[in-house]
GROMACS .gro file of C-alpha atoms in nm:
model
  392
    1MET     CA    1   0.001  -0.012   0.013
    2PHE     CA    2   0.130   0.344  -0.089
    3GLN     CA    3   0.248   0.527   0.215
    4ALA     CA    4   0.420   0.881   0.146
    5PRO     CA    5   0.622   1.074   0.387
    6SER     CA    6   0.463   1.384   0.542
    7VAL     CA    7   0.520   1.657   0.790
    8PHE     CA    8   0.207   1.742   0.958
    9GLN     CA    9   0.336   1.921   1.276
   10ARG     CA   10   0.617   2.129   1.398
   11ALA     CA   11   0.975   1.983   1.463
   12PRO     CA   12   0.971   1.781   1.794
   13LEU     CA   13   1.041   1.965   2.108
   14PRO     CA   14   1.211   1.800   2.439
   15PRO     CA   15   0.968   1.610   2.672
   16ALA     CA   16   0.773   1.782   2.903
   17THR     CA   17   0.749   2.113   2.715
   18ARG     CA   18   0.408   2.301   2.637
   19GLU     CA   19   0.385   2.146   2.296
   20SER     CA   20   0.380   1.786   2.447
   21THR     CA   21   0.036   1.859   2.603
   22ARG     CA   22  -0.127   1.963   2.281
   23GLU     CA   23  -0.229   1.739   2.000
   24SER     CA   24   0.020   1.598   1.741
   25GLU     CA   25  -0.189   1.691   1.431
   26PRO     CA   26  -0.164   1.876   1.094
   27ARG     CA   27  -0.111   2.253   1.163
   28HIS     CA   28  -0.368   2.372   0.938
   29GLU     CA   29  -0.521   2.645   0.771
   30GLN     CA   30  -0.844   2.584   0.701
   31THR     CA   31  -1.171   2.759   0.673
   32LEU     CA   32  -1.127   2.906   0.425
   33THR     CA   33  -1.147   2.839   0.457
   34ALA     CA   34  -1.201   3.164   0.819
   35THR     CA   35  -1.325   3.177   0.706
   36ALA     CA   36  -1.324   3.493   0.504
   37PRO     CA   37  -1.492   3.796   0.652
   38ARG     CA   38  -1.793   3.951   0.508
   39PRO     CA   39  -1.732   4.246   0.275
   40ALA     CA   40  -1.643   4.555   0.447
   41THR     CA   41  -1.942   4.715   0.284
   42GLU     CA   42  -2.209   4.481   0.461
   43PRO     CA   43  -2.383   4.533   0.783
   44GLY     CA   44  -2.211   4.354   1.053
   45ALA     CA   45  -1.900   4.273   0.876
   46PRO     CA   46  -1.597   4.284   1.093
   47GLY     CA   47  -1.428   4.601   1.043
   48ALA     CA   48  -1.696   4.718   0.805
   49ALA     CA   49  -1.819   5.087   0.779
   50ALA     CA   50  -2.183   5.147   0.829
   51PRO     CA   51  -2.366   5.128   0.476
   52ALA     CA   52  -2.464   5.475   0.331
   53SER     CA   53  -2.738   5.327   0.085
   54ALA     CA   54  -2.941   5.049  -0.005
   55ALA     CA   55  -2.669   4.980  -0.274
   56ALA     CA   56  -2.403   4.962  -0.035
   57ARG     CA   57  -2.598   4.701   0.159
   58LYS     CA   58  -2.626   4.467  -0.160
   59ARG     CA   59  -2.381   4.164  -0.150
   60ASP     CA   60  -2.233   4.052  -0.456
   61PRO     CA   61  -2.335   3.699  -0.542
   62TYR     CA   62  -1.998   3.621  -0.693
   63PHE     CA   63  -1.816   3.660  -0.362
   64ASP     CA   64  -2.063   3.465  -0.164
   65ASN     CA   65  -2.018   3.171  -0.438
   66VAL     CA   66  -1.647   3.199  -0.387
   67LYS     CA   67  -1.671   3.179  -0.001
   68TYR     CA   68  -1.923   2.892  -0.008
   69LEU     CA   69  -1.722   2.682  -0.259
   70ALA     CA   70  -1.403   2.761  -0.085
   71ILE     CA   71  -1.543   2.645   0.253
   72VAL     CA   72  -1.660   2.326   0.091
   73LEU     CA   73  -1.316   2.253  -0.039
   74VAL     CA   74  -1.177   2.315   0.319
   75ALA     CA   75  -1.409   2.081   0.487
   76VAL     CA   76  -1.352   1.817   0.237
   77ALA     CA   77  -0.968   1.847   0.252
   78HIS     CA   78  -0.992   1.820   0.647
   79ALA     CA   79  -1.198   1.512   0.599
   80TRP     CA   80  -0.954   1.337   0.354
   81GLU     CA   81  -0.666   1.379   0.609
   82PRO     CA   82  -0.741   1.070   0.827
   83VAL     CA   83  -0.813   0.840   0.526
   84MET     CA   84  -0.580   0.943   0.248
   85ASP     CA   85  -0.242   0.793   0.343
   86GLY     CA   86  -0.316   0.476   0.136
   87SER     CA   87  -0.421   0.658  -0.183
   88ARG     CA   88  -0.148   0.846  -0.402
   89ALA     CA   89  -0.434   0.981  -0.598
   90THR     CA   90  -0.623   1.138  -0.288
   91ARG     CA   91  -0.294   1.272  -0.175
   92ALA     CA   92  -0.244   1.441  -0.507
   93LEU     CA   93  -0.592   1.593  -0.501
   94TYR     CA   94  -0.518   1.712  -0.151
   95MET     CA   95  -0.231   1.882  -0.250
   96ILE     CA   96  -0.391   2.051  -0.516
   97VAL     CA   97  -0.664   2.171  -0.296
   98TYR     CA   98  -0.423   2.274  -0.020
   99THR     CA   99  -0.233   2.487  -0.272
  100PHE     CA  100  -0.518   2.716  -0.330
  101HIS     CA  101  -0.807   2.701  -0.094
  102MET     CA  102  -0.653   2.910   0.206
  103PRO     CA  103  -0.487   3.164  -0.033
  104ALA     CA  104  -0.814   3.213  -0.216
  105PHE     CA  105  -0.982   3.294   0.127
  106ILE     CA  106  -0.714   3.494   0.243
  107LEU     CA  107  -0.697   3.693  -0.060
  108ILE     CA  108  -1.071   3.778  -0.068
  109SER     CA  109  -1.047   3.866   0.299
  110GLY     CA  110  -0.778   4.129   0.181
  111TYR     CA  111  -0.990   4.259  -0.086
  112PHE     CA  112  -1.275   4.330   0.163
  113SER     CA  113  -1.015   4.483   0.428
  114ARG     CA  114  -0.913   4.777   0.177
  115SER     CA  115  -1.126   5.035   0.373
  116PHE     CA  116  -1.010   4.929   0.699
  117ASP     CA  117  -0.873   5.186   0.923
  118MET     CA  118  -0.838   5.211   1.308
  119THR     CA  119  -1.178   5.424   1.357
  120PRO     CA  120  -1.363   5.332   1.661
  121SER     CA  121  -1.643   5.178   1.457
  122LYS     CA  122  -1.431   4.931   1.268
  123VAL     CA  123  -1.225   4.839   1.571
  124LYS     CA  124  -1.529   4.756   1.759
  125ARG     CA  125  -1.625   4.527   1.461
  126LEU     CA  126  -1.297   4.370   1.437
  127ILE     CA  127  -1.303   4.275   1.810
  128THR     CA  128  -1.660   4.161   1.797
  129GLY     CA  129  -1.617   3.965   1.466
  130VAL     CA  130  -1.270   3.826   1.485
  131ALA     CA  131  -1.123   3.873   1.822
  132VAL     CA  132  -1.410   3.750   2.046
  133PRO     CA  133  -1.485   3.448   1.822
  134TYR     CA  134  -1.110   3.338   1.858
  135VAL     CA  135  -1.120   3.348   2.220
  136LEU     CA  136  -1.464   3.150   2.263
  137PHE     CA  137  -1.373   2.890   1.971
  138GLU     CA  138  -1.014   2.839   2.090
  139THR     CA  139  -1.136   2.758   2.433
  140ALA     CA  140  -1.413   2.534   2.295
  141TYR     CA  141  -1.169   2.325   2.075
  142SER     CA  142  -0.942   2.278   2.371
  143LEU     CA  143  -1.225   2.190   2.606
  144PHE     CA  144  -1.364   1.946   2.322
  145LYS     CA  145  -1.014   1.777   2.284
  146ARG     CA  146  -0.979   1.752   2.678
  147TYR     CA  147  -1.297   1.561   2.731
  148ALA     CA  148  -1.397   1.425   2.397
  149ASP     CA  149  -1.050   1.257   2.353
  150ASP     CA  150  -0.988   1.182   2.716
  151SER     CA  151  -0.691   1.430   2.731
  152PRO     CA  152  -0.742   1.581   3.072
  153ASP     CA  153  -0.379   1.757   3.036
  154MET     CA  154  -0.505   1.955   2.735
  155ALA     CA  155  -0.430   2.322   2.802
  156ILE     CA  156  -0.623   2.618   2.707
  157SER     CA  157  -0.367   2.866   2.528
  158LEU     CA  158  -0.480   3.149   2.343
  159LEU     CA  159  -0.118   3.210   2.231
  160ASP     CA  160  -0.116   2.855   2.080
  161PRO     CA  161  -0.405   2.833   1.821
  162PHE     CA  162  -0.557   2.483   1.813
  163PHE     CA  163  -0.647   2.324   1.476
  164LEU     CA  164  -0.842   2.586   1.272
  165THR     CA  165  -0.859   2.870   1.488
  166TRP     CA  166  -0.529   3.022   1.370
  167PHE     CA  167  -0.702   3.197   1.071
  168LEU     CA  168  -0.903   3.420   1.293
  169ILE     CA  169  -0.599   3.538   1.498
  170ALA     CA  170  -0.417   3.572   1.166
  171LEU     CA  171  -0.690   3.773   1.017
  172PHE     CA  172  -0.700   3.999   1.339
  173ILE     CA  173  -0.313   4.080   1.274
  174TRP     CA  174  -0.345   4.120   0.911
  175ARG     CA  175  -0.631   4.356   0.947
  176VAL     CA  176  -0.465   4.572   1.218
  177THR     CA  177  -0.166   4.612   0.997
  178THR     CA  178  -0.363   4.707   0.691
  179PRO     CA  179  -0.305   5.071   0.723
  180ILE     CA  180   0.068   4.985   0.691
  181TRP     CA  181   0.031   4.812   0.369
  182ARG     CA  182  -0.206   5.084   0.234
  183THR     CA  183   0.062   5.336   0.292
  184LEU     CA  184   0.366   5.155   0.136
  185ARG     CA  185   0.465   5.225  -0.226
  186HIS     CA  186   0.545   4.852  -0.287
  187PRO     CA  187   0.343   4.636  -0.031
  188LEU     CA  188   0.363   4.322  -0.214
  189PRO     CA  189   0.733   4.275  -0.247
  190VAL     CA  190   0.765   4.362   0.106
  191ALA     CA  191   0.525   4.115   0.223
  192LEU     CA  192   0.690   3.852  -0.001
  193ALA     CA  193   1.040   3.951   0.161
  194ILE     CA  194   0.881   3.899   0.522
  195ALA     CA  195   0.713   3.552   0.422
  196VAL     CA  196   1.065   3.437   0.281
  197LEU     CA  197   1.252   3.548   0.607
  198ALA     CA  198   0.995   3.376   0.821
  199SER     CA  199   1.029   3.055   0.603
  200VAL     CA  200   1.418   3.045   0.708
  201SER     CA  201   1.344   3.142   1.067
  202PRO     CA  202   1.291   2.839   1.301
  203ASP     CA  203   1.315   3.053   1.617
  204ILE     CA  204   0.969   3.222   1.552
  205GLY     CA  205   0.799   2.948   1.763
  206ASP     CA  206   0.429   2.857   1.813
  207ASP     CA  207   0.300   3.188   1.948
  208LEU     CA  208  -0.004   3.299   1.756
  209ASP     CA  209   0.082   3.078   1.479
  210LEU     CA  210   0.322   3.345   1.356
  211GLN     CA  211   0.490   3.128   1.096
  212ARG     CA  212   0.151   3.097   0.914
  213VAL     CA  213   0.059   3.458   0.970
  214LEU     CA  214   0.374   3.575   0.800
  215GLN     CA  215   0.403   3.318   0.528
  216PHE     CA  216   0.021   3.378   0.417
  217LEU     CA  217   0.089   3.750   0.447
  218PRO     CA  218   0.135   3.825   0.080
  219PHE     CA  219  -0.201   3.672  -0.020
  220PHE     CA  220  -0.375   3.912   0.205
  221VAL     CA  221  -0.161   4.217   0.095
  222LEU     CA  222  -0.227   4.095  -0.270
  223GLY     CA  223  -0.608   4.127  -0.203
  224LEU     CA  224  -0.569   4.475  -0.062
  225LEU     CA  225  -0.422   4.594  -0.400
  226LEU     CA  226  -0.711   4.427  -0.603
  227LYS     CA  227  -0.963   4.618  -0.761
  228PRO     CA  228  -1.315   4.512  -0.903
  229GLU     CA  229  -1.165   4.516  -1.253
  230HIS     CA  230  -0.920   4.252  -1.158
  231PHE     CA  231  -1.212   4.001  -1.091
  232GLN     CA  232  -1.363   4.095  -1.405
  233LEU     CA  233  -1.052   3.992  -1.600
  234VAL     CA  234  -1.016   3.665  -1.397
  235ARG     CA  235  -1.393   3.592  -1.495
  236ARG     CA  236  -1.314   3.605  -1.881
  237ARG     CA  237  -1.379   3.311  -2.102
  238GLU     CA  238  -1.017   3.309  -2.207
  239VAL     CA  239  -0.905   3.251  -1.845
  240ARG     CA  240  -1.180   2.988  -1.784
  241LEU     CA  241  -1.032   2.788  -2.090
  242LEU     CA  242  -0.671   2.820  -1.996
  243SER     CA  243  -0.753   2.703  -1.654
  244VAL     CA  244  -0.857   2.366  -1.751
  245PRO     CA  245  -0.505   2.268  -1.875
  246LEU     CA  246  -0.369   2.427  -1.573
  247PHE     CA  247  -0.554   2.221  -1.351
  248ALA     CA  248  -0.487   1.905  -1.547
  249GLY     CA  249  -0.108   1.983  -1.550
  250ALA     CA  250  -0.116   2.063  -1.178
  251LEU     CA  251  -0.280   1.727  -1.097
  252LEU     CA  252  -0.050   1.535  -1.308
  253PHE     CA  253   0.249   1.700  -1.141
  254ALA     CA  254   0.093   1.651  -0.779
  255TYR     CA  255   0.052   1.274  -0.872
  256TRP     CA  256   0.411   1.273  -0.951
  257ILE     CA  257   0.552   1.452  -0.647
  258ALA     CA  258   0.304   1.309  -0.398
  259PRO     CA  259   0.546   1.044  -0.257
  260ARG     CA  260   0.830   1.296  -0.254
  261MET     CA  261   0.708   1.613  -0.128
  262GLN     CA  262   0.642   1.704   0.254
  263LEU     CA  263   0.294   1.836   0.306
  264GLY     CA  264   0.437   2.077   0.553
  265TRP     CA  265   0.542   2.320   0.268
  266LEU     CA  266   0.159   2.362   0.195
  267TYR     CA  267   0.072   2.431   0.576
  268ARG     CA  268   0.327   2.705   0.595
  269ALA     CA  269   0.333   2.635   0.958
  270ASN     CA  270   0.711   2.547   0.976
  271SER     CA  271   1.049   2.697   0.863
  272ALA     CA  272   1.256   2.498   0.620
  273GLN     CA  273   1.497   2.388   0.912
  274GLU     CA  274   1.217   2.249   1.106
  275MET     CA  275   1.151   2.021   0.813
  276ASP     CA  276   1.493   1.911   0.791
  277ALA     CA  277   1.546   2.096   0.471
  278PRO     CA  278   1.832   2.332   0.385
  279TRP     CA  279   1.767   2.697   0.486
  280TRP     CA  280   1.761   2.813   0.130
  281SER     CA  281   1.489   2.568   0.023
  282GLY     CA  282   1.248   2.780   0.235
  283ALA     CA  283   1.302   3.086   0.019
  284VAL     CA  284   1.274   2.895  -0.303
  285MET     CA  285   0.960   2.703  -0.181
  286THR     CA  286   0.784   3.040  -0.048
  287LEU     CA  287   0.827   3.213  -0.397
  288ALA     CA  288   0.723   2.882  -0.588
  289MET     CA  289   0.445   2.812  -0.374
  290PHE     CA  290   0.314   3.175  -0.397
  291GLY     CA  291   0.333   3.146  -0.781
  292CYS     CA  292   0.153   2.822  -0.787
  293ALA     CA  293  -0.120   2.921  -0.534
  294LEU     CA  294  -0.173   3.251  -0.731
  295ALA     CA  295  -0.221   3.042  -1.056
  296LEU     CA  296  -0.453   2.800  -0.908
  297THR     CA  297  -0.650   3.058  -0.725
  298ILE     CA  298  -0.695   3.250  -1.069
  299GLY     CA  299  -0.828   2.941  -1.214
  300PHE     CA  300  -1.073   2.851  -0.928
  301LEU     CA  301  -1.198   3.210  -0.936
  302ALA     CA  302  -1.247   3.198  -1.312
  303TRP     CA  303  -1.499   2.917  -1.277
  304VAL     CA  304  -1.699   3.044  -0.973
  305PRO     CA  305  -2.051   3.148  -1.110
  306GLY     CA  306  -2.104   3.529  -1.107
  307ARG     CA  307  -2.502   3.506  -1.069
  308ALA     CA  308  -2.719   3.390  -0.789
  309ARG     CA  309  -2.736   3.008  -0.748
  310TRP     CA  310  -2.905   2.792  -0.467
  311PHE     CA  311  -2.601   2.799  -0.264
  312THR     CA  312  -2.517   3.186  -0.283
  313VAL     CA  313  -2.719   3.261   0.028
  314LEU     CA  314  -2.488   3.015   0.217
  315GLY     CA  315  -2.184   3.241   0.145
  316ALA     CA  316  -2.282   3.469   0.416
  317GLY     CA  317  -2.259   3.182   0.661
  318THR     CA  318  -1.919   3.059   0.580
  319ILE     CA  319  -1.785   3.161   0.923
  320CYS     CA  320  -2.017   2.927   1.091
  321GLY     CA  321  -1.908   2.651   0.850
  322TYR     CA  322  -1.548   2.692   0.895
  323LEU     CA  323  -1.564   2.723   1.281
  324LEU     CA  324  -1.811   2.427   1.330
  325HIS     CA  325  -1.699   2.169   1.079
  326GLY     CA  326  -1.385   2.108   1.280
  327PHE     CA  327  -1.584   1.947   1.574
  328LEU     CA  328  -1.737   1.695   1.325
  329ILE     CA  329  -1.377   1.622   1.189
  330LYS     CA  330  -1.227   1.575   1.541
  331GLY     CA  331  -1.515   1.419   1.688
  332ALA     CA  332  -1.495   1.155   1.437
  333GLU     CA  333  -1.113   1.113   1.492
  334TYR     CA  334  -1.154   1.103   1.875
  335ALA     CA  335  -1.415   0.845   1.847
  336GLY     CA  336  -1.186   0.614   1.633
  337LEU     CA  337  -1.444   0.615   1.347
  338PHE     CA  338  -1.158   0.618   1.081
  339ASP     CA  339  -0.967   0.354   1.257
  340ARG     CA  340  -1.276   0.119   1.322
  341TYR     CA  341  -1.406   0.156   0.948
  342THR     CA  342  -1.098   0.101   0.744
  343TRP     CA  343  -1.301   0.095   0.423
  344LEU     CA  344  -1.331   0.467   0.446
  345SER     CA  345  -0.986   0.463   0.303
  346ASP     CA  346  -1.115   0.268  -0.013
  347PRO     CA  347  -1.207   0.460  -0.319
  348VAL     CA  348  -1.595   0.449  -0.235
  349GLY     CA  349  -1.505   0.527   0.117
  350LEU     CA  350  -1.322   0.837   0.004
  351VAL     CA  351  -1.630   0.942  -0.195
  352VAL     CA  352  -1.873   0.886   0.112
  353VAL     CA  353  -1.632   1.085   0.329
  354SER     CA  354  -1.606   1.373   0.082
  355LEU     CA  355  -1.985   1.399   0.013
  356ALA     CA  356  -2.060   1.367   0.402
  357ALA     CA  357  -1.819   1.660   0.470
  358ALA     CA  358  -1.952   1.868   0.182
  359VAL     CA  359  -2.324   1.820   0.303
  360ALA     CA  360  -2.236   1.889   0.677
  361VAL     CA  361  -2.053   2.221   0.600
  362THR     CA  362  -2.339   2.326   0.366
  363LEU     CA  363  -2.589   2.276   0.650
  364MET     CA  364  -2.373   2.464   0.885
  365CYS     CA  365  -2.377   2.765   0.668
  366THR     CA  366  -2.742   2.789   0.640
  367PRO     CA  367  -2.900   3.117   0.783
  368LEU     CA  368  -3.054   2.927   1.068
  369VAL     CA  369  -2.737   2.812   1.206
  370GLY     CA  370  -2.582   3.166   1.148
  371ARG     CA  371  -2.867   3.325   1.366
  372ALA     CA  372  -2.834   3.034   1.630
  373LEU     CA  373  -2.450   3.124   1.652
  374LYS     CA  374  -2.458   3.494   1.611
  375TRP     CA  375  -2.402   3.535   1.993
  376ALA     CA  376  -2.048   3.387   1.940
  377THR     CA  377  -1.961   3.494   1.579
  378GLU     CA  378  -2.106   3.851   1.594
  379PRO     CA  379  -2.166   3.921   1.952
  380ASP     CA  380  -2.355   4.264   2.057
  381MET     CA  381  -2.104   4.404   2.298
  382THR     CA  382  -2.219   4.752   2.296
  383TRP     CA  383  -2.193   4.755   2.681
  384ALA     CA  384  -1.814   4.674   2.648
  385PHE     CA  385  -1.744   5.002   2.451
  386ARG     CA  386  -1.730   5.357   2.522
  387LYS     CA  387  -1.965   5.566   2.320
  388ASP     CA  388  -1.833   5.752   2.019
  389PRO     CA  389  -1.777   6.120   2.108
  390ALA     CA  390  -1.896   6.228   1.767
  391LYS     CA  391  -2.236   6.042   1.837
  392ARG     CA  392  -2.291   6.192   2.166
   0.00000   0.00000   0.00000
């Protein structure tokens, strides 16, 4: 049976360290997954300005479609992890999805953060829509691990994001620094330089998952630089046609390289040295992965429908889908579901796992779930803030 090497976690630390009490598992992204924040022109979006007209309140169905399809890819890829080791083809598909699904989410997040500044109203929305959900779900996932997996020593650490909560703290940091990137003359080269330096800096450590924050930073900065006309160019027929051979070639290449490439390069959670690679490979892989991710993201965005579809309304609820689907995946792992039913690693089982993940995350994105979870994803915290002097 095919078994490829992988790096799903940071380099091992000496016994009895903080990391030894946390789970040895892939250091992910996902949730799109994040999931991507709601557009800054929409009511209630983290860091959004209050809409001035009905036109400003209108959602663009294209971006809701992007977010929904991306969160489905996030959930499906997460579901593949426990069952893909015996399948080279599944590993190749996983590598393709992981190359672009979080970059696409982060790019869209940057695009809708263009108007963010440090005005009181936007800072309040950033706190209630990003910081507070991070604290709540970091705590919830840690407690879930402690009791569902019988891990009484599992610590609750707001400095060491657990599983998929890293995206929320990353989004908080990226958005707070938005005014800096909007001020620089050449922000993207600067962001790429920072990502390269992070990839060769093994001493950054786990705090706030800064490796991911810095290595994914260029995609957020690129989103800040984009304009609506750029998305119009991406959605042209010529780009859609070119994306077909692009994805076909990428799949063939991924199938060839699957047994040879460490998955840690896709997660961007480690430096090159932590993956037992020469330091200079961090710089090379950072730039190469940025180019590959950008090309596949363009191909993905080209095929997203621009008109309203049955799933368009679900795009507004991707934050719930992102934050909730992890409980389903981890719950199945803690219960030993994938170990007990080994047929899930077979082709039929992989299809079942994929469909189950897609259906589950779709249900989690529905408006009903969004309303039920609003207390955690968009809490009303007017009691916690001072009144704006301008409104007194």
